[in-house]
PDB file of C-alpha atoms in Angstrom:
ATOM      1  CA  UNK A   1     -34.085  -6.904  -3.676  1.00  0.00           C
ATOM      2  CA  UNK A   2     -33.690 -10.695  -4.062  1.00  0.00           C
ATOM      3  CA  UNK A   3     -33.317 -11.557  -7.887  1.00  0.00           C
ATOM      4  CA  UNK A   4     -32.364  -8.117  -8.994  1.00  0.00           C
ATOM      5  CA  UNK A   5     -29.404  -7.142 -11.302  1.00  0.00           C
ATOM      6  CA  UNK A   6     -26.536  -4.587 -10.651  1.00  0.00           C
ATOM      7  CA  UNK A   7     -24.350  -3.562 -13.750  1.00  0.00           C
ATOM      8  CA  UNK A   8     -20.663  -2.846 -12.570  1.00  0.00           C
ATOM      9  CA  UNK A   9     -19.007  -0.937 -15.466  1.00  0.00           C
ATOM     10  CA  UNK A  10     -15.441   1.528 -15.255  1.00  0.00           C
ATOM     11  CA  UNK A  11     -13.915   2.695 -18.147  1.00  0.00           C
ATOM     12  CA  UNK A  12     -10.242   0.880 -16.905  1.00  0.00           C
ATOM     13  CA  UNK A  13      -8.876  -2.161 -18.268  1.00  0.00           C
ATOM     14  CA  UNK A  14      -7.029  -1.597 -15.004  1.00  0.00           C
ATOM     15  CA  UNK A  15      -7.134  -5.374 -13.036  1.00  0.00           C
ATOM     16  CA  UNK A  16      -7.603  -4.081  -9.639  1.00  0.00           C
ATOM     17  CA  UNK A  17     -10.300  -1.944 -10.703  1.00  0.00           C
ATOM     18  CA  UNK A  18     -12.358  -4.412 -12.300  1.00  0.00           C
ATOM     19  CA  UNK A  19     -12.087  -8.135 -11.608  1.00  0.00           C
ATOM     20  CA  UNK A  20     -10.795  -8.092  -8.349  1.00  0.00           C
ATOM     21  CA  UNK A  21     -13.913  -5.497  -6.957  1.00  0.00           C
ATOM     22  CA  UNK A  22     -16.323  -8.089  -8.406  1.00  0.00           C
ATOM     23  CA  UNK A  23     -14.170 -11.471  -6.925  1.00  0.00           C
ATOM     24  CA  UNK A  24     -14.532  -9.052  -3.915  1.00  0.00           C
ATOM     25  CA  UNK A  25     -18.237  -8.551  -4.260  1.00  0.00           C
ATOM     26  CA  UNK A  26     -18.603 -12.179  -4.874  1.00  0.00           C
ATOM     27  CA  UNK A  27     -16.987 -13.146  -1.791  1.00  0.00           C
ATOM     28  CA  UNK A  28     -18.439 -10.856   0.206  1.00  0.00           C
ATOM     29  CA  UNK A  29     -22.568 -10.189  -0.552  1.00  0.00           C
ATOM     30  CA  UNK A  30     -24.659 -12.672  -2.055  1.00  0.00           C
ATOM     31  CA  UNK A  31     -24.339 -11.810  -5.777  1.00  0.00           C
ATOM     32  CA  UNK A  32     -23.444 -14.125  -9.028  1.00  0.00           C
ATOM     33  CA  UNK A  33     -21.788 -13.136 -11.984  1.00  0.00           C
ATOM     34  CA  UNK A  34     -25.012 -13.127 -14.930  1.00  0.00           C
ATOM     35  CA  UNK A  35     -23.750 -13.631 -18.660  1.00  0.00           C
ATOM     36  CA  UNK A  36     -25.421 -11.070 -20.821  1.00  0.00           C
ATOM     37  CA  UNK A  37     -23.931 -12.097 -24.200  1.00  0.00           C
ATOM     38  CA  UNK A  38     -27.331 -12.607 -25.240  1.00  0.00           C
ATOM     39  CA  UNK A  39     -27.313  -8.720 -25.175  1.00  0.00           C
ATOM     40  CA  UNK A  40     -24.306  -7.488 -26.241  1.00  0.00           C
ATOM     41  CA  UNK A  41     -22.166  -9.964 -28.029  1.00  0.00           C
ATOM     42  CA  UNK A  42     -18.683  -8.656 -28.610  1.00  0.00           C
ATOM     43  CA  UNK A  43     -15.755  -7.774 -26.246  1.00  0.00           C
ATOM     44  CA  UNK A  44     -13.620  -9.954 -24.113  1.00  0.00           C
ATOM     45  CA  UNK A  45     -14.142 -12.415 -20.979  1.00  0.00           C
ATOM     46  CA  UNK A  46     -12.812 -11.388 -17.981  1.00  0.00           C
ATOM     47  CA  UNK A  47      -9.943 -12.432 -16.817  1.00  0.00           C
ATOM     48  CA  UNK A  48     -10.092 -15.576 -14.501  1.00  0.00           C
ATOM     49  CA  UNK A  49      -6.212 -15.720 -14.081  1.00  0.00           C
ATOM     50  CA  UNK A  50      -3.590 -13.217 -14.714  1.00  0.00           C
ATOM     51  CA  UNK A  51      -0.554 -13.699 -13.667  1.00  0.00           C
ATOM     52  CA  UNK A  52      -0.111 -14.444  -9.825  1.00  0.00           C
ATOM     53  CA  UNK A  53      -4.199 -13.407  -9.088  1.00  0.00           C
ATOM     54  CA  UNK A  54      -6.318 -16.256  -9.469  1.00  0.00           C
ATOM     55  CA  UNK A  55     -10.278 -15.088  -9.425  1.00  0.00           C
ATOM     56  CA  UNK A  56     -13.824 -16.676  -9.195  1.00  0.00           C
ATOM     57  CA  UNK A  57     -14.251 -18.836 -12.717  1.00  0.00           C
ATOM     58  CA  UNK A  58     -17.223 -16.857 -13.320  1.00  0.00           C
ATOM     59  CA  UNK A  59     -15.575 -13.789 -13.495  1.00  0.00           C
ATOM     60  CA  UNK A  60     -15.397 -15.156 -16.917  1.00  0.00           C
ATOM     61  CA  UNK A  61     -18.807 -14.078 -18.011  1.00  0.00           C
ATOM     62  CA  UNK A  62     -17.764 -10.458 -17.629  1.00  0.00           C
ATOM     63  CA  UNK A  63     -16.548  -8.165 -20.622  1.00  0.00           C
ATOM     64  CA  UNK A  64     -13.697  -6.235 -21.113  1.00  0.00           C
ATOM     65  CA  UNK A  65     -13.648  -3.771 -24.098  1.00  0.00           C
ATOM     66  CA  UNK A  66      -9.775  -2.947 -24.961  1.00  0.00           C
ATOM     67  CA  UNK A  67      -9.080   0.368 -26.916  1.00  0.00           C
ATOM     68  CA  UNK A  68      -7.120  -1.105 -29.906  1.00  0.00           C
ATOM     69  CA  UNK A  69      -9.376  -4.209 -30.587  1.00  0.00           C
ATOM     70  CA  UNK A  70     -12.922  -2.642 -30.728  1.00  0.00           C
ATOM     71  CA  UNK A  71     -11.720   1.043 -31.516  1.00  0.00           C
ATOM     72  CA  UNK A  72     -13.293   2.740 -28.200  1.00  0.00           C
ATOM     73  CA  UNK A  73     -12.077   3.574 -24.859  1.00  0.00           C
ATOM     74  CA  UNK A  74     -11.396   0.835 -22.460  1.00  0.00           C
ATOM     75  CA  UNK A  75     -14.483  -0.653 -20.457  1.00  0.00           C
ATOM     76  CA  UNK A  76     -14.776  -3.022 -18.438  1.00  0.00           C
ATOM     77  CA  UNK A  77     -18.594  -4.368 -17.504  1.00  0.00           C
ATOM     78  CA  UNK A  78     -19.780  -7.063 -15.214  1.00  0.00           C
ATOM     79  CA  UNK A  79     -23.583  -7.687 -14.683  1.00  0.00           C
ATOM     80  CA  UNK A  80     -23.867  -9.159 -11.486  1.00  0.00           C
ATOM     81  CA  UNK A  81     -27.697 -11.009  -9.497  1.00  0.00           C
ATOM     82  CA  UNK A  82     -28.787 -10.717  -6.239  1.00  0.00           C
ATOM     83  CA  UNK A  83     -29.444 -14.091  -4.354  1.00  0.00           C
ATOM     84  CA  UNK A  84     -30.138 -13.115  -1.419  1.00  0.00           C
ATOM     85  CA  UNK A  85     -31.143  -9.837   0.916  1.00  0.00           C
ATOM     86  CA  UNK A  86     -28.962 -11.643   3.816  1.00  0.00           C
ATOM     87  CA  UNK A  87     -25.408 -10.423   4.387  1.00  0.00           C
ATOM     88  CA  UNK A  88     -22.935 -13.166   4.703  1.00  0.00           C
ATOM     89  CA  UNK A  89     -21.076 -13.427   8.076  1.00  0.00           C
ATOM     90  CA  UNK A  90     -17.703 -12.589   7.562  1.00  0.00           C
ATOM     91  CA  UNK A  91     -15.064 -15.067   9.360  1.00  0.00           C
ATOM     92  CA  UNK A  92     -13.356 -13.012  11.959  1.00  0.00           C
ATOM     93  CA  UNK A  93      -9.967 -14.286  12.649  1.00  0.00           C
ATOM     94  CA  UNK A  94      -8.503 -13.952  16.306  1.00  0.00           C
ATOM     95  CA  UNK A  95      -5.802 -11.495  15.976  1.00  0.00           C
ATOM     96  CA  UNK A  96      -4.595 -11.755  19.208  1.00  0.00           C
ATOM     97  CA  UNK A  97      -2.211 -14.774  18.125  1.00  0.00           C
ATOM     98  CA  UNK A  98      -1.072 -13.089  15.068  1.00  0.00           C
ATOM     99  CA  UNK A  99       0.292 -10.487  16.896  1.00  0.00           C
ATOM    100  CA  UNK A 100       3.201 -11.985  18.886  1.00  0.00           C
ATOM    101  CA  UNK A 101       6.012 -10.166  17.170  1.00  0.00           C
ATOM    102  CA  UNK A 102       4.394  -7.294  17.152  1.00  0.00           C
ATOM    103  CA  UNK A 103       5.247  -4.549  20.725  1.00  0.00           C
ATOM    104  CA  UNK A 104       4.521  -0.857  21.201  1.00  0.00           C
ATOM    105  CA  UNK A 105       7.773   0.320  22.067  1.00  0.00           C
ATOM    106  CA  UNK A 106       7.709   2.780  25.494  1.00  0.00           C
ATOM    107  CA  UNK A 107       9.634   2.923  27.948  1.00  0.00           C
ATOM    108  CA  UNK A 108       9.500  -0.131  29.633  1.00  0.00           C
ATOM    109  CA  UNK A 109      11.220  -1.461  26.412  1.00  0.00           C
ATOM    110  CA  UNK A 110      14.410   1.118  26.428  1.00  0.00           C
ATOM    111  CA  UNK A 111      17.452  -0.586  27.366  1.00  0.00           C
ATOM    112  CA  UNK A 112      21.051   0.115  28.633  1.00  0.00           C
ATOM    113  CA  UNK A 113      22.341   0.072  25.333  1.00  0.00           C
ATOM    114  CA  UNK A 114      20.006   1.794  24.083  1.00  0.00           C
ATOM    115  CA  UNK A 115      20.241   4.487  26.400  1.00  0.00           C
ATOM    116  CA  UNK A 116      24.068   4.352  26.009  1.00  0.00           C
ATOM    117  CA  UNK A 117      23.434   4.909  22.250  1.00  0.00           C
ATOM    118  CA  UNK A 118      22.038   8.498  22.742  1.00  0.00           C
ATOM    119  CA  UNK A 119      23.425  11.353  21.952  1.00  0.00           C
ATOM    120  CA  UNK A 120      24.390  14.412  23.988  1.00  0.00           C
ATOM    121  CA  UNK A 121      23.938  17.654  22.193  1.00  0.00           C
ATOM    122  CA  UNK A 122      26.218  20.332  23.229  1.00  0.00           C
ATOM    123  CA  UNK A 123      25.159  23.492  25.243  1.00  0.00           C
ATOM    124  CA  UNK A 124      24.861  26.626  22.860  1.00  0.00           C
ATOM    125  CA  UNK A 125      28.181  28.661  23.270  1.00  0.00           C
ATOM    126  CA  UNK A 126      30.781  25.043  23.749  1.00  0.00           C
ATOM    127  CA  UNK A 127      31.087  24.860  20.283  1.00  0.00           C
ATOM    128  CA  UNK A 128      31.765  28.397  18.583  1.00  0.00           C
ATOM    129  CA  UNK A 129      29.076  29.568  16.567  1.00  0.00           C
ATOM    130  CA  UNK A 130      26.287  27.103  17.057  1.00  0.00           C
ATOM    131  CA  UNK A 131      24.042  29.423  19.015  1.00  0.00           C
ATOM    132  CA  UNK A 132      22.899  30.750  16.003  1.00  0.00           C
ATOM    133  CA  UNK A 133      21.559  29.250  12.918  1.00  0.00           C
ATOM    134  CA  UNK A 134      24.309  27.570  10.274  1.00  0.00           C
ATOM    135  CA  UNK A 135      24.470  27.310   6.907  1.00  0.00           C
ATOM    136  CA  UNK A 136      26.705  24.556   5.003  1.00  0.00           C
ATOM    137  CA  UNK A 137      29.514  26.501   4.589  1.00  0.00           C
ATOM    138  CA  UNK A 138      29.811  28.182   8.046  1.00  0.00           C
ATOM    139  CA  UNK A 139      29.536  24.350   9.556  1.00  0.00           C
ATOM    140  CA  UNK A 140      32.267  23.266   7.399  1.00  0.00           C
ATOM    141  CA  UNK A 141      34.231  26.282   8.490  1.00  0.00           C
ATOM    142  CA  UNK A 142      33.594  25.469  12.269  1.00  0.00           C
ATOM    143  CA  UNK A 143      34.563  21.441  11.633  1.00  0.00           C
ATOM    144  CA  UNK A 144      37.719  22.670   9.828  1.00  0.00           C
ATOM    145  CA  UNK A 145      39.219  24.743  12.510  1.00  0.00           C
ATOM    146  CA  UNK A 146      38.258  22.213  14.936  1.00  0.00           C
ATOM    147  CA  UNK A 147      40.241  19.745  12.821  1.00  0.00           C
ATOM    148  CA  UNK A 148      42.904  22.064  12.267  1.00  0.00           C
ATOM    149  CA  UNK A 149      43.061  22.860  16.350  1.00  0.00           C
ATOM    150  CA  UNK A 150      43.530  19.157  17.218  1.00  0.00           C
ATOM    151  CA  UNK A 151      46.536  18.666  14.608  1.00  0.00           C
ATOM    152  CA  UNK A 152      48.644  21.691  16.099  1.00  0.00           C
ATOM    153  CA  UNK A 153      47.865  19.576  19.633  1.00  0.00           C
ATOM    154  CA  UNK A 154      49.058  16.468  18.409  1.00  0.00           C
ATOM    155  CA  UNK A 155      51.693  18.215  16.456  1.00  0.00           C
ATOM    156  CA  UNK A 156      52.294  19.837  19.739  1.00  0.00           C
ATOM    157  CA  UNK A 157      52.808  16.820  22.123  1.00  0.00           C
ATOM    158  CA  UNK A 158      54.498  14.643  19.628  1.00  0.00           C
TER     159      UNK A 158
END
């Protein structure tokens, strides 16, 4: 209803969790940030800049309640109006030129080199013992004799 009041409240002193839900709510619906320090006159103002975020300057008028200043948990408490029953029309932005860089890799994208970069897996039975299952040590064991098989060739022909 037009005029009526929401209260927002978490118990997180946790930025994304409380300013930047209400700077989203702003931007999104038709709502204002009320100050109630008529009400309730202790705590914090929200944070309008931290950092890198920058947020609405009214964000200001909510209150954060930090654990070792006012000796509860933190809470964080925004109490925002509704201006309006209309929903604002969100700006849609054409995505089809964003997306230039972007492809969905298939096959009409596979290449000659990238075919040529494919590996062949042996047939079961070429390579002794890999037609059953391997542990560490038995592949090691395999690699060394196959290591060990190619130095008596070379050893062999030179």
């Amino acid at each position: 209803k037009t005029g009526g009041y929401i209260v927002y409240s978490t118990c997180s002193i946790s930025l994304e969790e409380n300013e930047a839900v209400v700077d989203a709510a702003l931007k999104q619906r038709n709502v204002e940030v009320v100050s109630f320090t008529s009400s309730v006159n202790f705590g914090v103002e929200g944070l309008a800049k931290f950092r890198d975020r920058r947020f609405h300057p009214s964000i200001s008028h909510c209150r954060r309640y930090y654990p070792h200043m006012h000796n509860m948990d933190g809470f964080f408490v925004a109490k925002l109006k509704k201006t309006s029953n209309e929903i604002p029309q969100r700006v849609k932005q054409d995505r089809s030129k964003m997306s230039d860089h972007i492809k969905n890799w298939g096959e009409e994208h596979w290449s000659k080199e990238m075919m040529d970069t494919i590996m062949d897996f042996p047939e079961p039975g070429q390579v002794p013992g890999l037609n059953k299952a391997m542990n560490k040590k038995e592949r090691k064991k395999i690699k060394r004799q196959l290591v060990l098989q190619e130095r008596a060739k070379a050893a062999e022909a030179a």
